Amino acid sequence: MRLGGRLAAAIEVLQDIEARRRPVADALKDWGLAHRFAGSGDRGAIGNIVYDALRRKRSYGFRMGGEGPADLAFAAVIDGLAMAPEELRAALDGDRFAPEMPAAERLEHFRAADLAEAPDAVAADVPDWLAPHLEAALGDDWIAEAAELSSRPPLDLRANTLKADRDKVIRALAPFDAQPGKLAPQAVRIAAIAGAGRHPNVQIEAGFQKGWFEIQDEGSQLAALLSGARPGEQVLDLCAGAGGKSLALAAQMDNTGQIHAADSDRHRLAPIHERLARAGARNVQIHDPREDMAGLFGTMDLTLVDAPCTGSGTWRRRPDAKWRLSQAALDKRMAEQDAVLDRAARFVKPGGRLAYVTCSLIAEENAGRIAAFLDRQAGKGFGVADAGARWADLLPDAAGQCRVGELSGGTVITMTPRLTGTDGFFFAMLEKR
C-alpha cells in the first residue's frame, strides 16, 4: 500500500473507534481481517498513525482546528513521518486511494499553532476532568509529565536469570539493536519505533521460546525489585494476572522459597502456566480463584498487591483508554483497591511486608488508597516504610529519576516516563510491626 491508502485506512479505523467506543487493538484487528491484502508492514504503519492520533488527540485537534478522524490522521502523519505539508501533498498526488487533503489554511494553522497558548488539558493531551487529578499528583510540571505519556514507548524485556543473563539476551537480539536498560539490572530495551517502523515480534525469537527473557516494562521490573523478595521467603502475589511479577520474583528469589500466585479472574491467570514452564520457575504455586486460602493468613513474609487500576501510567501503549476513562470508572477502581488491600492485610505475618503497586499516576488510586487503608487498619500495626531510601540503596546512580513523596512517616515512589523512562508506576511498602 502507498501512503494514501494507509492514511485512508487509518481514518477508517479512527471512525470505527469514535462510532463504537471500542479499544483500538480490536478496531485494528477487525480492519486487518477485513483487508487481508494488507501486509504486515502496511498494518504496522496504519497502527502507528492511529496510535499517534489517539496519543495526541487534543493537541493535534488544537493545532489542526478540528478533532475529526481525518484531522487527527493527517496531523499524525505530518508529525510521525516528519513530513512538511508540501511533502505530504506531493506524496499523495496521483494516489487514487488517498483521502482529500485538508485546506491549505488548516495545514498552515497546524504548522504555526503554539501549544503554549492552549488550555492546560489540551497541552497535556488529557480530558478536562482529569487535569486536576494529574496536577494534584504530579505538581507544577504536570503538563510536561502528562505530555510525555503521549510519546511512543520502547519495547522493554527482562532477562530471566534462571536461564540466561542480560548480555546473552542482548547478543541474541542484536539484529534489533537491543540495549541494556538504564535502571533495572536485568532490563533490556529496544528503542521506540520511528516513522512508519514497527517493533519486532520478539516472541517468535528462539531466546523467548527458550525462556531467556520476558516482555516486561522496566518500571514493572523496578517495582518487583523494590519489593525486596529474598531467597527462601514466603511470598503471595495476590493480583498475579498473567504472572509477570511472579516470574520476576521467582528469578529474584533464585527459585527458592515459595511464591503463591493468585488472581480473582481465571482468564487473566490462565497464561501463567505456560509462562512458568518456559521460564523454568519452579517455586510458584498457582491458586485457583475459587480456592480457600485462609490457611495462608498471617504467614507471608511479603504480600504483593499489583492492584487493579485505571492504567493511566500505560497511556503510551493504550492511548484510547484515557478517552474512555470516566469518574465512575475511577471510583470503581478505588473501591476494588480498598477491597484487595484489606484482603491482602490478612496474609501478612508480624514483621512481614505488604507492597502496593499500580500502573497509575492518579493520586487517589495511589497515596490516597494507602492513607485510607491505614485509617481502616488503625491499631493493626501497619506503617509506611521508606521506599525512597530503598530506591537510593538499590539504585545509587538514579537519584532524581523518580518522585519520592512523604506519607504517614514514610515515603512512597512514583515512576514516570519523563523522569524514569518507564511507564507510570506507583510503589508503596507497608510493614506490619
Tab-separated table of C-alpha atoms in Angstrom:
chain	number	residue	atom	x	y	z
A	1	MET	CA	0.000	0.000	0.000
A	2	ARG	CA	1.103	3.557	-0.694
A	3	LEU	CA	0.881	6.290	1.909
A	4	GLY	CA	-2.521	7.438	0.657
A	5	GLY	CA	-4.060	4.017	1.194
A	6	ARG	CA	-2.520	3.725	4.648
A	7	LEU	CA	-3.831	7.163	5.583
A	8	ALA	CA	-7.323	6.338	4.350
A	9	ALA	CA	-7.266	3.088	6.318
A	10	ALA	CA	-6.200	4.915	9.495
A	11	ILE	CA	-9.091	7.339	9.081
A	12	GLU	CA	-11.476	4.395	8.671
A	13	VAL	CA	-10.178	2.791	11.889
A	14	LEU	CA	-10.426	6.084	13.800
A	15	GLN	CA	-14.020	6.485	12.604
A	16	ASP	CA	-14.805	2.984	13.855
A	17	ILE	CA	-13.279	3.733	17.263
A	18	GLU	CA	-15.200	7.014	17.535
A	19	ALA	CA	-18.511	5.488	16.493
A	20	ARG	CA	-18.334	2.344	18.608
A	21	ARG	CA	-16.107	3.483	21.508
A	22	ARG	CA	-14.093	0.294	21.258
A	23	PRO	CA	-10.457	-0.500	22.100
A	24	VAL	CA	-8.003	0.478	19.395
A	25	ALA	CA	-6.475	-3.018	19.262
A	26	ASP	CA	-9.876	-4.529	18.450
A	27	ALA	CA	-10.586	-1.980	15.735
A	28	LEU	CA	-7.193	-2.538	14.083
A	29	LYS	CA	-7.572	-6.308	14.260
A	30	ASP	CA	-11.007	-6.189	12.617
A	31	TRP	CA	-9.701	-3.893	9.884
A	32	GLY	CA	-6.866	-6.308	9.169
A	33	LEU	CA	-9.235	-9.292	8.972
A	34	ALA	CA	-11.453	-7.409	6.522
A	35	HIS	CA	-8.477	-6.311	4.392
A	36	ARG	CA	-6.266	-9.375	4.151
A	37	PHE	CA	-4.378	-7.934	1.198
A	38	ALA	CA	-2.605	-5.560	3.591
A	39	GLY	CA	0.823	-6.849	4.551
A	40	SER	CA	2.394	-6.704	7.989
A	41	GLY	CA	4.277	-3.530	7.079
A	42	ASP	CA	1.052	-1.863	5.996
A	43	ARG	CA	-0.741	-2.900	9.176
A	44	GLY	CA	2.143	-1.635	11.284
A	45	ALA	CA	2.202	1.740	9.522
A	46	ILE	CA	-1.575	2.122	9.822
A	47	GLY	CA	-1.361	1.248	13.512
A	48	ASN	CA	1.309	3.909	14.033
A	49	ILE	CA	-0.936	6.583	12.526
A	50	VAL	CA	-3.911	5.505	14.635
A	51	TYR	CA	-1.975	5.259	17.886
A	52	ASP	CA	-0.194	8.578	17.334
A	53	ALA	CA	-3.531	10.246	16.543
A	54	LEU	CA	-5.042	8.964	19.787
A	55	ARG	CA	-1.988	9.776	21.890
A	56	ARG	CA	-2.157	13.457	20.892
A	57	LYS	CA	-5.831	13.772	20.117
A	58	ARG	CA	-6.368	17.108	21.870
A	59	SER	CA	-3.130	18.841	20.915
A	60	TYR	CA	-3.495	17.699	17.301
A	61	GLY	CA	-7.081	18.934	17.318
A	62	PHE	CA	-5.972	22.302	18.676
A	63	ARG	CA	-3.263	22.654	16.065
A	64	MET	CA	-5.409	21.391	13.184
A	65	GLY	CA	-8.547	23.262	14.188
A	66	GLY	CA	-10.648	20.104	14.454
A	67	GLU	CA	-10.670	16.656	16.118
A	68	GLY	CA	-12.313	14.639	13.343
A	69	PRO	CA	-10.691	11.331	12.305
A	70	ALA	CA	-9.253	12.872	9.123
A	71	ASP	CA	-7.851	15.862	11.049
A	72	LEU	CA	-6.098	13.606	13.541
A	73	ALA	CA	-4.791	11.170	10.935
A	74	PHE	CA	-3.256	13.911	8.789
A	75	ALA	CA	-1.699	15.509	11.876
A	76	ALA	CA	-0.244	12.151	12.950
A	77	VAL	CA	1.308	11.573	9.516
A	78	ILE	CA	2.830	15.051	9.342
A	79	ASP	CA	4.278	14.682	12.849
A	80	GLY	CA	5.042	10.966	12.903
A	81	LEU	CA	6.734	10.877	9.498
A	82	ALA	CA	8.259	14.352	9.923
A	83	MET	CA	6.739	15.489	6.646
A	84	ALA	CA	6.058	19.096	5.725
A	85	PRO	CA	2.530	19.595	4.371
A	86	GLU	CA	4.015	20.233	0.919
A	87	GLU	CA	5.851	16.917	1.044
A	88	LEU	CA	2.682	15.124	2.069
A	89	ARG	CA	0.716	16.732	-0.740
A	90	ALA	CA	3.345	15.609	-3.239
A	91	ALA	CA	3.376	12.068	-1.782
A	92	LEU	CA	-0.405	11.762	-2.152
A	93	ASP	CA	-0.563	13.276	-5.638
A	94	GLY	CA	-1.939	10.751	-8.109
A	95	ASP	CA	-2.828	8.187	-5.414
A	96	ARG	CA	-6.446	7.247	-6.113
A	97	PHE	CA	-6.825	5.761	-2.631
A	98	ALA	CA	-5.647	8.891	-0.844
A	99	PRO	CA	-8.157	10.956	1.156
A	100	GLU	CA	-8.676	14.587	0.305
A	101	MET	CA	-6.042	16.885	1.778
A	102	PRO	CA	-7.188	19.441	4.385
A	103	ALA	CA	-7.426	23.024	3.206
A	104	ALA	CA	-4.139	24.899	2.961
A	105	GLU	CA	-5.110	27.341	5.722
A	106	ARG	CA	-5.731	24.477	8.142
A	107	LEU	CA	-2.330	22.992	7.406
A	108	GLU	CA	-0.764	26.399	7.914
A	109	HIS	CA	-2.624	26.669	11.230
A	110	PHE	CA	-1.242	23.271	12.216
A	111	ARG	CA	2.283	24.388	11.424
A	112	ALA	CA	2.009	27.728	13.239
A	113	ALA	CA	-0.099	26.824	16.295
A	114	ASP	CA	1.630	27.267	19.651
A	115	LEU	CA	0.605	24.804	22.376
A	116	ALA	CA	1.758	27.327	24.975
A	117	GLU	CA	-1.456	29.177	24.117
A	118	ALA	CA	-3.639	26.088	24.510
A	119	PRO	CA	-5.629	25.242	27.666
A	120	ASP	CA	-3.641	23.114	30.096
A	121	ALA	CA	-5.621	19.907	29.481
A	122	VAL	CA	-5.174	20.327	25.717
A	123	ALA	CA	-1.407	20.799	26.011
A	124	ALA	CA	-1.285	17.761	28.310
A	125	ASP	CA	-3.464	15.706	25.928
A	126	VAL	CA	-5.917	14.600	28.616
A	127	PRO	CA	-9.662	15.014	29.200
A	128	ASP	CA	-10.604	18.188	31.091
A	129	TRP	CA	-11.910	16.320	34.123
A	130	LEU	CA	-8.590	14.513	34.622
A	131	ALA	CA	-6.445	17.656	34.632
A	132	PRO	CA	-6.912	18.490	38.346
A	133	HIS	CA	-6.266	14.854	39.312
A	134	LEU	CA	-2.947	14.823	37.473
A	135	GLU	CA	-1.962	18.265	38.723
A	136	ALA	CA	-2.555	17.111	42.302
A	137	ALA	CA	-0.424	14.021	41.715
A	138	LEU	CA	2.420	15.453	39.626
A	139	GLY	CA	2.756	19.048	40.808
A	140	ASP	CA	3.738	22.152	38.884
A	141	ASP	CA	5.246	20.308	35.927
A	142	TRP	CA	2.245	18.023	35.491
A	143	ILE	CA	1.648	19.185	31.907
A	144	ALA	CA	5.124	18.106	30.796
A	145	GLU	CA	4.706	14.826	32.697
A	146	ALA	CA	1.317	14.139	31.106
A	147	ALA	CA	2.509	15.149	27.652
A	148	GLU	CA	5.295	12.561	27.893
A	149	LEU	CA	2.569	9.921	28.229
A	150	SER	CA	1.725	10.773	24.614
A	151	SER	CA	5.108	9.683	23.258
A	152	ARG	CA	5.827	6.365	21.572
A	153	PRO	CA	7.021	3.741	24.090
A	154	PRO	CA	10.059	1.475	23.870
A	155	LEU	CA	9.835	-2.307	23.998
A	156	ASP	CA	11.201	-3.491	27.353
A	157	LEU	CA	12.280	-7.024	28.190
A	158	ARG	CA	13.561	-8.708	31.353
A	159	ALA	CA	16.419	-11.176	31.133
A	160	ASN	CA	15.403	-14.317	33.031
A	161	THR	CA	18.380	-15.109	35.256
A	162	LEU	CA	17.085	-18.632	35.845
A	163	LYS	CA	18.149	-19.422	32.260
A	164	ALA	CA	20.275	-16.588	30.879
A	165	ASP	CA	21.937	-13.302	31.709
A	166	ARG	CA	21.357	-9.885	30.217
A	167	ASP	CA	24.422	-9.979	27.968
A	168	LYS	CA	23.259	-13.246	26.439
A	169	VAL	CA	19.823	-11.790	25.709
A	170	ILE	CA	21.315	-8.647	24.166
A	171	ARG	CA	23.538	-10.745	21.896
A	172	ALA	CA	20.554	-12.826	20.806
A	173	LEU	CA	18.578	-9.683	19.974
A	174	ALA	CA	21.457	-7.815	18.345
A	175	PRO	CA	19.589	-7.522	14.994
A	176	PHE	CA	17.070	-5.284	16.781
A	177	ASP	CA	19.715	-3.074	18.430
A	178	ALA	CA	18.736	-4.245	21.911
A	179	GLN	CA	20.481	-2.285	24.665
A	180	PRO	CA	20.769	-2.586	28.457
A	181	GLY	CA	18.023	-0.815	30.376
A	182	LYS	CA	19.084	2.250	32.319
A	183	LEU	CA	17.933	1.245	35.819
A	184	ALA	CA	16.653	-2.310	36.380
A	185	PRO	CA	19.597	-4.744	36.492
A	186	GLN	CA	18.056	-7.254	34.065
A	187	ALA	CA	16.246	-4.799	31.783
A	188	VAL	CA	16.790	-4.904	28.025
A	189	ARG	CA	15.365	-2.168	25.835
A	190	ILE	CA	14.547	-1.893	22.147
A	191	ALA	CA	14.058	1.796	21.405
A	192	ALA	CA	10.737	3.340	20.500
A	193	ILE	CA	9.916	2.961	16.829
A	194	ALA	CA	10.416	5.870	14.472
A	195	GLY	CA	8.416	6.869	11.425
A	196	ALA	CA	6.489	4.003	9.856
A	197	GLY	CA	8.555	1.298	11.559
A	198	ARG	CA	7.338	-1.376	13.945
A	199	HIS	CA	8.723	-3.252	16.903
A	200	PRO	CA	9.936	-6.786	16.216
A	201	ASN	CA	7.806	-9.723	17.277
A	202	VAL	CA	10.316	-10.971	19.832
A	203	GLN	CA	8.011	-13.796	20.911
A	204	ILE	CA	8.958	-15.776	17.820
A	205	GLU	CA	12.648	-15.499	18.643
A	206	ALA	CA	14.446	-18.627	19.833
A	207	GLY	CA	15.568	-16.893	23.009
A	208	PHE	CA	11.979	-16.183	24.017
A	209	GLN	CA	10.898	-19.753	23.288
A	210	LYS	CA	13.780	-20.993	25.438
A	211	GLY	CA	12.728	-18.768	28.333
A	212	TRP	CA	15.717	-16.436	28.242
A	213	PHE	CA	13.585	-13.310	28.533
A	214	GLU	CA	10.088	-11.985	29.130
A	215	ILE	CA	8.353	-8.854	27.882
A	216	GLN	CA	8.034	-6.551	30.903
A	217	ASP	CA	8.199	-2.774	31.246
A	218	GLU	CA	11.264	-1.619	33.154
A	219	GLY	CA	9.018	0.147	35.680
A	220	SER	CA	7.321	-3.144	36.497
A	221	GLN	CA	10.746	-4.733	36.917
A	222	LEU	CA	11.752	-1.956	39.314
A	223	ALA	CA	8.585	-2.474	41.351
A	224	ALA	CA	9.455	-6.168	41.739
A	225	LEU	CA	12.996	-5.225	42.734
A	226	LEU	CA	11.785	-2.689	45.302
A	227	SER	CA	9.507	-5.302	46.878
A	228	GLY	CA	12.653	-6.896	48.272
A	229	ALA	CA	11.647	-10.543	47.877
A	230	ARG	CA	14.501	-12.630	49.220
A	231	PRO	CA	15.519	-16.258	48.616
A	232	GLY	CA	13.688	-18.648	50.916
A	233	GLU	CA	10.788	-16.309	51.748
A	234	GLN	CA	7.070	-16.984	51.600
A	235	VAL	CA	5.548	-14.577	49.071
A	236	LEU	CA	1.988	-14.010	47.893
A	237	ASP	CA	1.340	-12.328	44.530
A	238	LEU	CA	-2.318	-11.603	45.185
A	239	CYS	CA	-3.211	-9.983	41.834
A	240	ALA	CA	-0.894	-12.112	39.721
A	241	GLY	CA	-2.698	-11.732	36.405
A	242	ALA	CA	-0.634	-13.342	33.653
A	243	GLY	CA	2.284	-13.713	36.073
A	244	GLY	CA	4.810	-11.053	35.031
A	245	LYS	CA	5.795	-10.082	38.563
A	246	SER	CA	5.630	-13.673	39.831
A	247	LEU	CA	8.202	-14.593	37.192
A	248	ALA	CA	10.415	-11.665	38.160
A	249	LEU	CA	10.170	-12.597	41.841
A	250	ALA	CA	10.977	-16.262	41.117
A	251	ALA	CA	14.232	-15.210	39.457
A	252	GLN	CA	14.941	-12.694	42.226
A	253	MET	CA	14.486	-15.472	44.806
A	254	ASP	CA	16.647	-17.876	42.774
A	255	ASN	CA	13.811	-20.425	42.616
A	256	THR	CA	13.844	-20.879	46.393
A	257	GLY	CA	11.164	-20.279	48.995
A	258	GLN	CA	7.567	-20.241	47.797
A	259	ILE	CA	5.555	-17.830	45.683
A	260	HIS	CA	1.789	-18.163	45.834
A	261	ALA	CA	0.206	-16.730	42.668
A	262	ALA	CA	-3.484	-15.874	42.867
A	263	ASP	CA	-5.982	-13.757	40.973
A	264	SER	CA	-9.738	-13.292	41.143
A	265	ASP	CA	-10.057	-13.736	37.356
A	266	ARG	CA	-9.126	-17.136	35.938
A	267	HIS	CA	-8.940	-15.713	32.410
A	268	ARG	CA	-6.207	-13.266	33.454
A	269	LEU	CA	-4.408	-16.056	35.324
A	270	ALA	CA	-4.543	-18.633	32.509
A	271	PRO	CA	-1.311	-17.645	30.671
A	272	ILE	CA	0.786	-18.045	33.825
A	273	HIS	CA	1.046	-21.845	33.462
A	274	GLU	CA	2.816	-21.711	30.090
A	275	ARG	CA	4.990	-18.767	31.150
A	276	LEU	CA	6.213	-20.518	34.312
A	277	ALA	CA	7.120	-23.640	32.371
A	278	ARG	CA	9.013	-21.685	29.727
A	279	ALA	CA	10.897	-19.642	32.334
A	280	GLY	CA	11.845	-22.651	34.457
A	281	ALA	CA	10.245	-21.106	37.560
A	282	ARG	CA	9.717	-23.982	39.999
A	283	ASN	CA	8.853	-22.162	43.239
A	284	VAL	CA	5.469	-20.784	42.167
A	285	GLN	CA	2.238	-22.374	43.353
A	286	ILE	CA	-0.875	-21.274	41.445
A	287	HIS	CA	-4.118	-20.898	43.386
A	288	ASP	CA	-7.498	-21.251	41.694
A	289	PRO	CA	-9.789	-18.220	42.211
A	290	ARG	CA	-12.320	-20.462	43.975
A	291	GLU	CA	-9.726	-21.855	46.372
A	292	ASP	CA	-9.996	-21.134	50.084
A	293	MET	CA	-6.677	-19.525	51.015
A	294	ALA	CA	-7.455	-18.983	54.710
A	295	GLY	CA	-4.658	-21.378	55.603
A	296	LEU	CA	-2.159	-18.750	54.446
A	297	PHE	CA	-3.461	-15.966	56.678
A	298	GLY	CA	-0.693	-14.443	58.786
A	299	THR	CA	2.106	-16.460	57.163
A	300	MET	CA	3.526	-14.296	54.352
A	301	ASP	CA	6.880	-12.538	54.560
A	302	LEU	CA	5.811	-10.456	51.554
A	303	THR	CA	2.376	-9.886	50.075
A	304	LEU	CA	2.448	-8.100	46.721
A	305	VAL	CA	-0.654	-6.262	45.524
A	306	ASP	CA	-0.372	-5.256	41.869
A	307	ALA	CA	-3.746	-3.593	42.171
A	308	PRO	CA	-6.429	-3.195	39.506
A	309	CYS	CA	-6.295	0.441	38.391
A	310	THR	CA	-7.185	2.885	35.636
A	311	GLY	CA	-3.899	2.172	33.845
A	312	SER	CA	-3.143	5.855	33.365
A	313	GLY	CA	0.566	5.063	33.535
A	314	THR	CA	0.265	2.951	30.369
A	315	TRP	CA	-1.341	5.581	28.124
A	316	ARG	CA	1.680	5.495	25.802
A	317	ARG	CA	0.702	1.909	24.931
A	318	ARG	CA	-3.079	2.212	25.334
A	319	PRO	CA	-3.908	5.818	24.410
A	320	ASP	CA	-7.563	5.067	23.708
A	321	ALA	CA	-8.049	4.211	27.387
A	322	LYS	CA	-7.655	7.823	28.548
A	323	TRP	CA	-10.523	8.964	26.353
A	324	ARG	CA	-12.830	6.219	27.670
A	325	LEU	CA	-11.949	6.750	31.341
A	326	SER	CA	-14.673	8.289	33.500
A	327	GLN	CA	-15.088	9.379	37.112
A	328	ALA	CA	-17.396	6.392	37.635
A	329	ALA	CA	-14.664	4.030	36.426
A	330	LEU	CA	-12.125	5.693	38.714
A	331	ASP	CA	-14.498	5.335	41.677
A	332	LYS	CA	-14.986	1.647	40.856
A	333	ARG	CA	-11.245	1.028	40.727
A	334	MET	CA	-10.726	2.776	44.056
A	335	ALA	CA	-13.322	0.533	45.696
A	336	GLU	CA	-11.568	-2.527	44.239
A	337	GLN	CA	-8.217	-1.284	45.513
A	338	ASP	CA	-9.598	-0.832	49.024
A	339	ALA	CA	-11.048	-4.335	48.971
A	340	VAL	CA	-7.875	-6.020	47.761
A	341	LEU	CA	-5.687	-4.143	50.262
A	342	ASP	CA	-7.915	-5.231	53.137
A	343	ARG	CA	-7.777	-8.822	51.903
A	344	ALA	CA	-4.006	-8.675	51.460
A	345	ALA	CA	-3.531	-7.460	55.032
A	346	ARG	CA	-4.865	-10.760	56.337
A	347	PHE	CA	-1.946	-12.686	54.822
A	348	VAL	CA	0.890	-10.553	56.251
A	349	LYS	CA	2.654	-12.070	59.229
A	350	PRO	CA	4.016	-9.943	62.101
A	351	GLY	CA	7.212	-8.410	60.807
A	352	GLY	CA	6.082	-9.007	57.216
A	353	ARG	CA	5.664	-6.559	54.340
A	354	LEU	CA	2.837	-5.517	52.054
A	355	ALA	CA	3.910	-3.983	48.725
A	356	TYR	CA	1.274	-1.949	46.883
A	357	VAL	CA	1.804	-1.259	43.177
A	358	THR	CA	-0.314	0.396	40.497
A	359	CYS	CA	0.375	1.425	36.910
A	360	SER	CA	-1.489	4.677	37.571
A	361	LEU	CA	-0.443	8.291	38.103
A	362	ILE	CA	-3.711	9.368	39.738
A	363	ALA	CA	-3.122	10.209	43.399
A	364	GLU	CA	-6.492	8.909	44.591
A	365	GLU	CA	-5.514	5.414	43.424
A	366	ASN	CA	-2.083	5.615	44.978
A	367	ALA	CA	-1.216	7.544	48.126
A	368	GLY	CA	-4.923	8.118	48.679
A	369	ARG	CA	-5.611	4.406	48.942
A	370	ILE	CA	-2.684	3.824	51.300
A	371	ALA	CA	-3.872	6.638	53.593
A	372	ALA	CA	-7.390	5.201	53.605
A	373	PHE	CA	-6.020	1.718	54.315
A	374	LEU	CA	-4.073	2.965	57.314
A	375	ASP	CA	-7.215	4.591	58.686
A	376	ARG	CA	-9.192	1.365	58.301
A	377	GLN	CA	-6.387	-0.753	59.756
A	378	ALA	CA	-5.583	1.568	62.671
A	379	GLY	CA	-4.178	-0.427	65.581
A	380	LYS	CA	-3.222	-3.410	63.396
A	381	GLY	CA	0.484	-2.493	63.286
A	382	PHE	CA	0.850	-1.340	59.678
A	383	GLY	CA	3.162	1.555	58.851
A	384	VAL	CA	4.639	3.060	55.705
A	385	ALA	CA	8.279	2.129	55.059
A	386	ASP	CA	10.874	4.405	53.470
A	387	ALA	CA	10.630	3.378	49.810
A	388	GLY	CA	12.724	6.383	48.799
A	389	ALA	CA	15.640	5.145	50.886
A	390	ARG	CA	15.290	1.688	49.348
A	391	TRP	CA	15.411	3.240	45.859
A	392	ALA	CA	18.609	5.085	46.842
A	393	ASP	CA	20.197	1.894	48.214
A	394	LEU	CA	19.347	-0.229	45.169
A	395	LEU	CA	19.912	2.457	42.537
A	396	PRO	CA	22.529	4.865	43.914
A	397	ASP	CA	23.112	6.427	40.483
A	398	ALA	CA	19.401	7.105	39.864
A	399	ALA	CA	18.765	9.955	42.284
A	400	GLY	CA	16.045	12.234	40.975
A	401	GLN	CA	14.793	9.691	38.460
A	402	CYS	CA	11.559	9.089	40.349
A	403	ARG	CA	9.216	11.118	42.528
A	404	VAL	CA	9.548	10.478	46.246
A	405	GLY	CA	6.614	11.595	48.371
A	406	GLU	CA	6.163	11.615	52.118
A	407	LEU	CA	3.232	9.684	53.572
A	408	SER	CA	2.407	8.841	57.190
A	409	GLY	CA	6.001	8.881	58.401
A	410	GLY	CA	7.428	7.003	55.413
A	411	THR	CA	7.938	7.626	51.701
A	412	VAL	CA	6.338	6.332	48.507
A	413	ILE	CA	7.610	6.331	44.920
A	414	THR	CA	6.111	7.372	41.607
A	415	MET	CA	7.848	6.477	38.354
A	416	THR	CA	7.007	8.391	35.162
A	417	PRO	CA	8.046	8.275	31.503
A	418	ARG	CA	9.570	11.752	31.834
A	419	LEU	CA	11.701	11.057	34.935
A	420	THR	CA	12.238	7.311	34.948
A	421	GLY	CA	11.876	6.495	31.256
A	422	THR	CA	9.307	3.812	32.086
A	423	ASP	CA	5.557	3.530	32.124
A	424	GLY	CA	3.931	5.294	35.058
A	425	PHE	CA	4.056	3.274	38.296
A	426	PHE	CA	3.356	3.879	41.965
A	427	PHE	CA	5.074	1.881	44.708
A	428	ALA	CA	4.494	1.832	48.471
A	429	MET	CA	5.807	-0.605	51.059
A	430	LEU	CA	3.878	-1.234	54.274
A	431	GLU	CA	5.416	-3.054	57.222
A	432	LYS	CA	3.477	-4.890	59.886
A	433	ARG	CA	5.307	-4.011	63.017
